[in-house]
């Protein structure tokens, strides 16, 4: 979907992005993580040409992005920034309609799309459509920012620290929403963050950058178990890497020891199949039992899980 | 509100029926001099002055906003110090001195007054345009660019609307300053209420001086009020948090 080939960006003597090559698959969510000044934002901004590469090229769907005028390219690519950047003089509906209007959609089509997006983002169109951004809470502003970026159904969505300005509770909700939205629309998402936990939660693949170089680009599990570089190991965190590894797998994905409904003791704690292994472990430790019954969303028991089963998944290579 | 209506009433009444106010001004005259200006129609003079001021403000707005836009673009950034110096000179140079220089060049009448008012009113519009355009939040501009607005679209649909409150404020300041300043145009034979004041000064008639000043003052206050109202209406939705 997106192919980044030998991308370089220099500012005078300083090289901010040094020879980065990577591919992002269609419908995937890629997280680019790094410390500030690592070049991650510059890399992202080169994809929609807010920054022009000094060397190298980017292909989207096989087409070189340099081949068309930048403002036309950007209308096909969603873009979300930290602090949302909503237009303060336009209503929520007008904000969301920005790119469709630039593309010359028919008014009825725009209205239908705005309504649909507001509903998807749990904002009542009647209540919020005519509101101005300053009348919304921070979490709502952020959702409108994402809705605006998705308005013209872009195949690619770029996000630069999109949740950086949100408090932890709203951020967790926004991350969940983003995963749901991405599954719903099948958008290819590239997200920049300095928060490794966020990168692991959202990214199907994570790119670690430092000083302009791409150190490793792999699945979260591979980054944890086979860090390519001491910096990657430091970045992903050494002290709690077993727990991080556990948080990558959901209980429902495990092969469970089957259990008869009748034998499932009432005393055993129930574990929701959608929990991560880390959350399930925490729950079992909290309950003080060595094992629990995994249930699906309807409460039907799926099998039994023990602390030892979980622990086996946290073992390093 | 009531005060504003009263001021408007006094102004309109004075311009249409000046003789009704004669008893009020008679105590200010000596030796049976006329209490109300009798060498011209007050309404005509007031409208002529307003016309001159509006025309000058239109020119100041076109040049001030245009120049402000130019020096905030990448291409014009280098011209900011020069433009600022020129505009500052326009404000520092006393309008009377501008008249003195302009009369030999363009002759007597309305033209030198227009030049003086144009130069005098440029600064508030120019500076407010720059501040307005610069106060546009950087994330908003980044978002506008990132969504595929061309530089012109970005200017028209984001930067200018957000700068509009400040630009309007600059135009208002410029207009109100110049309503008063325009009275000096009468020294070079521009039609206006300055004529009444100068006639009073020449004939030592305090009634003329006072009514000329009063009418000019009322016009400035009412114009200020009207423009504040207009700004509120135009900018109700423009809020930057």
XYZ file of C-alpha atoms in Angstrom:
558
model
C 0.000 0.000 0.000
C 2.608 2.512 1.137
C 6.198 1.894 0.117
C 8.875 4.114 1.579
C 12.119 3.817 -0.371
C 15.460 5.154 0.864
C 13.857 8.273 2.238
C 16.187 11.053 3.392
C 15.463 14.492 4.778
C 18.230 16.953 5.540
C 17.999 20.427 7.036
C 21.305 22.037 6.139
C 23.988 19.860 7.679
C 21.556 18.015 9.905
C 20.058 14.739 8.689
C 16.671 14.300 10.304
C 15.595 11.182 8.422
C 18.413 8.959 7.176
C 17.734 6.390 4.479
C 14.506 4.886 5.776
C 12.796 2.134 3.809
C 9.630 0.385 4.918
C 6.368 -1.029 3.554
C 2.964 -0.612 5.135
C 0.421 -3.241 4.114
C -3.129 -2.335 3.053
C -5.492 -2.169 6.008
C -2.680 -2.397 8.565
C -1.983 -0.073 11.428
C 1.666 0.914 11.722
C 2.993 2.747 14.744
C 6.182 4.758 14.428
C 7.706 5.227 17.829
C 10.762 7.124 18.973
C 12.033 9.820 21.284
C 11.518 13.457 20.369
C 13.889 14.456 17.593
C 14.031 10.914 16.244
C 12.597 12.029 12.897
C 9.331 10.115 13.278
C 7.100 13.140 12.626
C 9.217 14.235 9.687
C 8.923 10.745 8.216
C 5.139 10.868 8.595
C 4.894 14.359 7.120
C 6.863 13.263 4.082
C 4.129 10.751 3.251
C 1.634 13.570 2.543
C 4.440 15.920 1.465
C 3.997 18.496 4.173
C 7.759 17.965 4.176
C 9.475 17.295 0.862
C 12.042 14.462 0.892
C 15.670 15.387 0.176
C 16.123 11.994 -1.457
C 14.226 8.748 -1.932
C 10.581 8.303 -2.800
C 7.225 7.151 -1.492
C 4.769 5.045 -3.464
C 1.103 4.801 -2.552
C -0.671 2.043 -4.474
C 2.381 1.889 -6.690
C 2.140 5.572 -7.657
C 4.956 7.949 -6.815
C 3.571 10.660 -4.521
C 5.854 13.212 -6.189
C 3.865 12.802 -9.410
C 0.898 14.949 -8.382
C 0.530 18.409 -6.809
C 0.857 18.110 -3.027
C -2.526 19.637 -2.168
C -4.321 17.143 -4.431
C -2.341 14.271 -2.925
C -3.302 15.403 0.597
C -7.029 15.307 -0.199
C -6.687 11.531 -0.650
C -4.827 11.094 2.641
C -6.423 11.632 6.044
C -4.353 13.633 8.507
C -4.827 13.998 12.262
C -2.541 16.085 14.447
C -2.062 16.540 18.154
C -4.462 19.154 19.525
C -6.918 18.371 16.666
C -6.425 21.679 14.730
C -10.153 22.125 14.166
C -11.215 25.357 12.445
C -12.551 27.515 15.282
C -14.779 29.589 13.001
C -16.576 26.608 11.503
C -19.169 24.307 13.002
C -18.440 20.659 13.682
C -20.375 19.668 10.534
C -18.498 22.226 8.420
C -15.186 21.042 9.844
C -15.941 17.443 8.924
C -17.123 18.538 5.463
C -13.789 20.253 4.671
C -12.208 17.710 2.346
C -15.457 16.561 0.654
C -16.099 20.223 -0.151
C -12.588 20.636 -1.522
C -13.278 17.590 -3.681
C -16.552 19.097 -4.898
C -18.949 16.479 -3.562
C -22.682 17.161 -3.956
C -24.175 18.835 -0.852
C -26.540 15.913 -0.141
C -23.685 13.432 -0.282
C -21.643 15.599 2.104
C -24.531 15.884 4.521
C -25.122 12.136 4.529
C -21.429 11.474 5.123
C -21.167 14.015 7.958
C -24.215 12.497 9.621
C -22.798 8.997 9.262
C -19.425 9.978 10.732
C -20.918 11.858 13.668
C -22.980 8.780 14.473
C -19.969 6.459 14.148
C -18.059 8.734 16.549
C -20.947 8.747 19.042
C -21.807 12.398 18.558
C -25.498 13.100 18.030
C -25.684 14.957 14.673
C -28.661 17.033 15.848
C -26.844 18.150 18.968
C -23.260 18.529 17.748
C -23.476 19.213 14.017
C -24.103 22.923 14.472
C -21.841 23.321 17.540
C -18.517 25.134 17.353
C -15.315 23.322 18.352
C -14.805 25.403 21.503
C -18.142 24.109 22.793
C -16.871 20.501 22.834
C -14.803 18.628 25.410
C -11.226 17.635 24.578
C -12.231 14.057 23.806
C -15.041 15.194 21.526
C -12.756 17.629 19.702
C -10.312 14.814 19.113
C -13.063 12.582 17.715
C -14.208 15.343 15.380
C -10.583 15.714 14.254
C -10.465 12.014 13.315
C -13.926 12.182 11.710
C -12.783 15.144 9.616
C -9.718 13.221 8.471
C -11.870 10.252 7.413
C -14.598 12.314 5.749
C -13.575 11.737 2.135
C -13.008 8.022 2.721
C -9.235 8.147 2.342
C -7.442 4.832 1.927
C -4.596 6.143 4.100
C -4.829 7.889 7.462
C -1.786 9.611 8.984
C -1.858 10.475 12.677
C 0.760 12.569 14.453
C 0.526 12.039 18.231
C -3.263 12.082 17.892
C -3.977 11.282 21.526
C -1.130 13.239 23.111
C -3.365 15.961 24.524
C -5.923 13.618 26.111
C -6.038 12.436 29.709
C -5.404 8.691 30.263
C -9.035 7.561 30.549
C -10.204 9.386 27.427
C -7.049 8.313 25.623
C -7.755 4.607 26.265
C -11.276 5.093 24.915
C -9.986 6.992 21.860
C -7.510 4.177 21.143
C -10.258 1.565 21.314
C -12.449 3.685 19.036
C -9.624 4.044 16.549
C -9.146 0.269 16.385
C -12.883 -0.210 15.828
C -13.018 2.508 13.156
C -9.988 1.088 11.393
C -11.553 -2.369 11.287
C -14.808 -0.870 10.032
C -13.368 1.227 7.186
C -10.287 -0.899 6.436
C -8.132 2.223 6.407
C -4.351 1.914 6.291
C -3.206 3.845 9.353
C 0.267 5.210 10.073
C 0.511 6.626 13.562
C 3.362 8.464 15.247
C 3.709 8.278 19.008
C 6.369 8.550 21.699
C 4.405 6.170 23.916
C 5.570 2.583 23.431
C 2.476 1.181 25.182
C 0.266 3.046 22.736
C 2.380 1.743 19.850
C 2.017 -1.843 21.081
C -1.712 -1.490 21.700
C -2.456 -0.040 18.278
C 0.258 -1.114 15.895
C 0.103 -4.414 14.081
C 3.693 -3.521 13.256
C 5.865 -1.037 15.092
C 8.775 0.971 13.694
C 11.340 2.155 16.216
C 13.288 5.245 15.184
C 16.232 6.996 16.733
C 18.300 9.872 15.375
C 16.686 9.636 11.979
C 17.369 5.950 11.494
C 14.837 3.148 11.430
C 16.245 0.683 13.960
C 13.642 -2.037 13.719
C 10.312 -2.530 12.016
C 8.491 -5.586 13.243
C 5.546 -6.970 15.176
C 5.344 -5.973 18.850
C 6.121 -9.549 19.915
C 9.286 -9.632 17.787
C 10.413 -6.257 19.135
C 10.075 -7.620 22.664
C 11.618 -11.032 22.098
C 14.207 -10.170 19.459
C 15.203 -6.497 19.765
C 17.624 -5.664 16.961
C 19.489 -3.064 18.935
C 20.155 -2.118 22.602
C 18.158 1.081 22.000
C 15.122 -0.922 20.876
C 15.383 -3.047 24.007
C 15.583 0.091 26.161
C 12.712 1.683 24.299
C 10.448 -1.341 24.652
C 11.407 -1.639 28.308
C 13.420 -4.446 29.842
C 12.002 -4.580 33.359
C 8.424 -5.428 32.400
C 8.901 -7.011 28.994
C 7.302 -10.291 30.093
C 4.158 -8.419 31.092
C 4.202 -6.432 27.845
C 4.418 -9.693 25.949
C 1.396 -11.002 27.854
C -0.594 -7.896 27.027
C -0.200 -8.625 23.286
C -2.278 -11.814 23.433
C -5.935 -12.145 24.321
C -7.219 -15.002 26.458
C -9.579 -16.080 23.678
C -6.632 -16.701 21.355
C -5.178 -19.401 23.615
C -5.853 -23.118 23.297
C -7.826 -23.655 26.463
C -8.284 -26.750 28.568
C -11.893 -27.722 27.811
C -14.327 -27.686 30.635
C -17.803 -29.099 31.076
C -20.326 -26.454 31.967
C -21.441 -28.595 34.892
C -17.977 -28.902 36.407
C -17.201 -25.206 36.227
C -17.069 -24.439 39.910
C -18.936 -21.409 41.085
C -15.927 -20.509 43.222
C -13.661 -20.126 40.195
C -13.382 -16.569 38.880
C -14.801 -15.867 35.440
C -12.328 -14.442 32.910
C -13.651 -12.559 29.878
C -12.166 -13.991 26.675
C -11.509 -10.492 25.358
C -9.082 -9.690 28.199
C -5.365 -9.738 27.488
C -3.263 -12.388 29.207
C -1.804 -9.625 31.348
C -5.239 -8.556 32.565
C -6.269 -12.178 33.116
C -3.126 -12.819 35.165
C -3.785 -9.735 37.251
C -7.338 -10.911 37.852
C -6.253 -14.420 38.905
C -3.630 -12.985 41.260
C -6.211 -10.638 42.719
C -8.732 -13.455 43.258
C -6.029 -15.626 44.829
C -6.972 -18.667 42.792
C -4.566 -20.456 40.499
C -7.120 -20.798 37.728
C -10.341 -19.430 36.312
C -13.039 -20.116 33.765
C -12.803 -18.272 30.458
C -16.197 -17.088 29.258
C -17.254 -15.438 26.012
C -19.293 -12.269 25.853
C -22.524 -14.188 26.493
C -21.101 -15.837 29.632
C -20.734 -19.265 28.024
C -17.683 -21.067 29.475
C -14.984 -21.743 26.879
C -12.405 -23.488 29.007
C -10.172 -23.258 32.018
C -7.012 -21.172 32.251
C -4.323 -21.302 34.942
C -1.604 -18.930 36.074
C 0.940 -21.415 34.797
C -0.617 -21.378 31.306
C -0.383 -17.625 31.234
C 3.120 -17.560 32.666
C 4.312 -19.827 29.852
C 3.458 -17.079 27.367
C 5.582 -14.525 29.138
C 8.760 -16.529 28.797
C 11.563 -14.992 26.754
C 13.127 -16.751 23.778
C -28.450 52.028 24.107
C -30.721 54.894 25.113
C -27.698 57.193 25.132
C -26.788 56.077 21.623
C -30.313 56.707 20.366
C -30.292 60.138 21.997
C -26.956 61.001 20.368
C -28.254 59.873 16.983
C -31.431 61.919 17.505
C -29.462 65.056 18.400
C -27.170 64.626 15.386
C -29.961 64.047 12.860
C -32.108 66.834 14.269
C -29.210 69.300 14.324
C -28.335 68.508 10.710
C -31.914 68.748 9.445
C -33.281 71.589 11.601
C -30.251 73.563 12.863
C -32.339 76.617 13.660
C -34.166 74.726 16.427
C -30.895 74.784 18.382
C -30.332 78.513 17.916
C -31.530 79.472 21.427
C -28.924 77.143 22.959
C -26.049 78.757 21.066
C -27.143 82.394 21.246
C -25.478 82.964 24.678
C -22.113 82.064 23.084
C -22.308 84.822 20.463
C -21.448 88.489 20.762
C -22.636 91.624 18.991
C -25.609 89.869 17.399
C -23.519 87.381 15.416
C -25.522 84.430 14.017
C -25.695 81.514 16.536
C -25.974 78.822 13.809
C -23.635 78.493 10.831
C -25.267 80.349 7.938
C -22.747 80.104 5.123
C -23.603 76.560 4.105
C -25.889 73.602 4.731
C -24.717 71.632 7.798
C -26.140 68.355 6.492
C -24.292 68.749 3.219
C -21.040 69.515 5.038
C -21.406 66.548 7.371
C -22.111 64.190 4.467
C -19.189 65.585 2.493
C -16.869 64.990 5.465
C -18.205 61.473 5.985
C -17.735 60.772 2.280
C -14.121 61.949 2.364
C -13.407 59.835 5.454
C -15.011 56.712 3.993
C -13.174 57.098 0.701
C -9.851 57.523 2.521
C -10.634 54.524 4.744
C -11.455 52.421 1.693
C -8.067 53.265 0.196
C -6.289 52.643 3.537
C -8.079 49.300 3.855
C -7.187 48.128 0.369
C -3.538 49.128 0.776
C -3.225 48.247 4.485
C -4.807 44.784 4.228
C -3.093 44.099 0.919
C 0.302 45.052 2.275
C -0.372 43.125 5.494
C -1.193 40.017 3.452
C 1.872 40.437 1.296
C 4.391 40.762 4.145
C 2.956 37.729 5.954
C 3.431 35.482 2.872
C 6.739 33.724 2.358
C 7.425 35.834 -0.733
C 6.877 39.174 1.000
C 8.449 38.513 4.387
C 11.606 40.427 3.446
C 9.522 43.555 2.842
C 8.063 43.698 6.349
C 10.633 46.161 7.829
C 10.411 48.472 4.812
C 6.601 48.407 4.743
C 6.468 49.026 8.470
C 8.774 52.031 8.172
C 6.687 53.544 5.381
C 3.421 53.017 7.214
C 4.936 54.410 10.417
C 5.989 57.560 8.569
C 2.397 57.963 7.396
C 1.274 57.951 11.022
C 4.132 60.056 12.429
C 3.936 62.769 9.800
C 1.243 65.241 10.985
C -1.724 65.411 8.592
C -1.356 69.191 8.497
C 2.168 68.798 7.159
C 0.917 66.288 4.587
C -1.626 68.872 3.455
C 1.107 71.472 3.124
C 3.119 69.159 0.908
C 0.165 67.796 -1.043
C -1.475 71.122 -1.983
C 1.337 72.281 -4.320
C 1.232 68.866 -5.984
C -2.494 68.199 -6.406
C -4.055 71.601 -5.740
C -6.679 72.699 -3.214
C -9.858 70.801 -2.412
C -10.655 67.247 -1.443
C -7.594 65.553 -2.955
C -4.913 66.674 -0.451
C -7.265 65.797 2.418
C -7.778 62.318 1.023
C -4.025 61.850 0.798
C -3.473 63.044 4.369
C -6.248 60.850 5.789
C -5.143 57.848 3.756
C -1.588 58.091 5.105
C -2.780 58.747 8.651
C -5.221 55.852 8.735
C -2.945 53.211 7.239
C -1.087 52.159 10.384
C -3.913 50.670 12.484
C -5.238 48.668 9.536
C -1.809 47.419 8.455
C -0.653 46.445 11.950
C -3.942 44.804 12.894
C -3.926 42.790 9.677
C -0.455 41.468 10.493
C -1.326 40.644 14.109
C -4.603 39.036 13.007
C -2.936 36.824 10.431
C -0.130 35.870 12.810
C -2.467 34.955 15.638
C -3.904 32.107 13.567
C -3.055 28.961 15.612
C -0.255 26.961 13.930
C -2.112 23.632 14.346
C -5.075 25.065 12.468
C -2.842 26.088 9.579
C -1.110 22.725 9.658
C -4.484 20.984 9.535
C -5.653 23.181 6.648
C -2.533 22.395 4.676
C -2.626 18.721 5.652
C -6.171 18.375 4.353
C -5.209 19.618 0.943
C -6.107 23.292 0.883
C -4.094 25.264 -1.641
C -2.331 28.373 -0.264
C -5.122 30.575 -1.668
C -7.864 28.390 -0.142
C -6.007 28.402 3.157
C -5.889 32.206 3.070
C -9.525 32.740 2.088
C -11.253 30.136 4.153
C -9.034 29.961 7.239
C -6.553 32.783 7.728
C -8.673 35.760 6.675
C -11.834 34.706 8.534
C -9.780 34.184 11.691
C -8.003 37.529 11.263
C -11.237 39.359 10.401
C -12.094 40.577 13.923
C -8.725 42.292 14.261
C -8.775 43.673 10.713
C -12.225 45.175 11.323
C -10.983 46.651 14.570
C -8.126 48.323 12.684
C -10.536 49.761 10.118
C -12.729 51.072 12.912
C -9.797 52.788 14.654
C -8.681 54.295 11.382
C -12.183 55.587 10.558
C -12.814 57.108 13.946
C -9.434 58.853 14.103
C -10.023 60.281 10.661
C -13.531 61.618 11.271
C -11.889 64.099 13.644
C -8.756 64.618 11.603
C -10.801 65.370 8.477
C -11.845 68.744 9.894
C -8.389 70.140 9.084
C -9.151 69.464 5.410
C -11.217 72.631 5.475
C -7.981 74.651 5.668
C -7.333 73.557 2.066
C -10.920 74.038 0.918
C -12.219 70.487 1.293
C -15.905 70.494 2.134
C -16.608 69.443 5.708
C -17.596 70.498 9.201
C -14.092 71.948 9.644
C -15.449 74.845 7.640
C -17.799 75.689 10.513
C -14.989 75.544 13.070
C -12.650 77.661 10.951
C -15.382 80.219 10.284
C -15.884 80.426 14.034
C -12.170 80.893 14.670
C -11.907 83.630 12.041
C -14.917 85.576 13.281
C -14.410 84.817 16.992
C -17.786 83.092 17.059
C -17.680 80.439 19.819
C -21.080 79.106 18.781
C -19.714 78.069 15.366
C -16.640 76.419 16.905
C -18.735 74.483 19.405
C -21.356 73.246 16.920
C -18.689 72.177 14.416
C -16.842 70.242 17.118
C -20.039 68.816 18.593
C -21.296 67.478 15.269
C -17.892 65.980 14.408
C -17.673 64.364 17.843
C -21.168 62.880 17.597
C -20.375 61.482 14.171
C -17.193 59.819 15.457
C -18.943 58.288 18.475
C -21.865 56.972 16.452
C -19.574 55.562 13.778
C -17.533 53.810 16.466
C -20.667 52.312 17.960
C -22.043 51.193 14.624
C -18.770 49.506 13.693
C -18.496 47.728 17.038
C -21.977 46.382 16.392
C -21.002 45.266 12.923
C -17.867 43.535 14.218
C -19.932 41.623 16.774
C -22.319 40.435 14.092
C -19.636 39.425 11.633
C -17.402 37.758 14.181
C -19.901 36.046 16.415
C -18.642 32.650 15.414
C -14.938 33.450 15.278
C -13.465 32.326 18.542
C -9.990 31.087 19.137
C -9.421 29.105 22.271
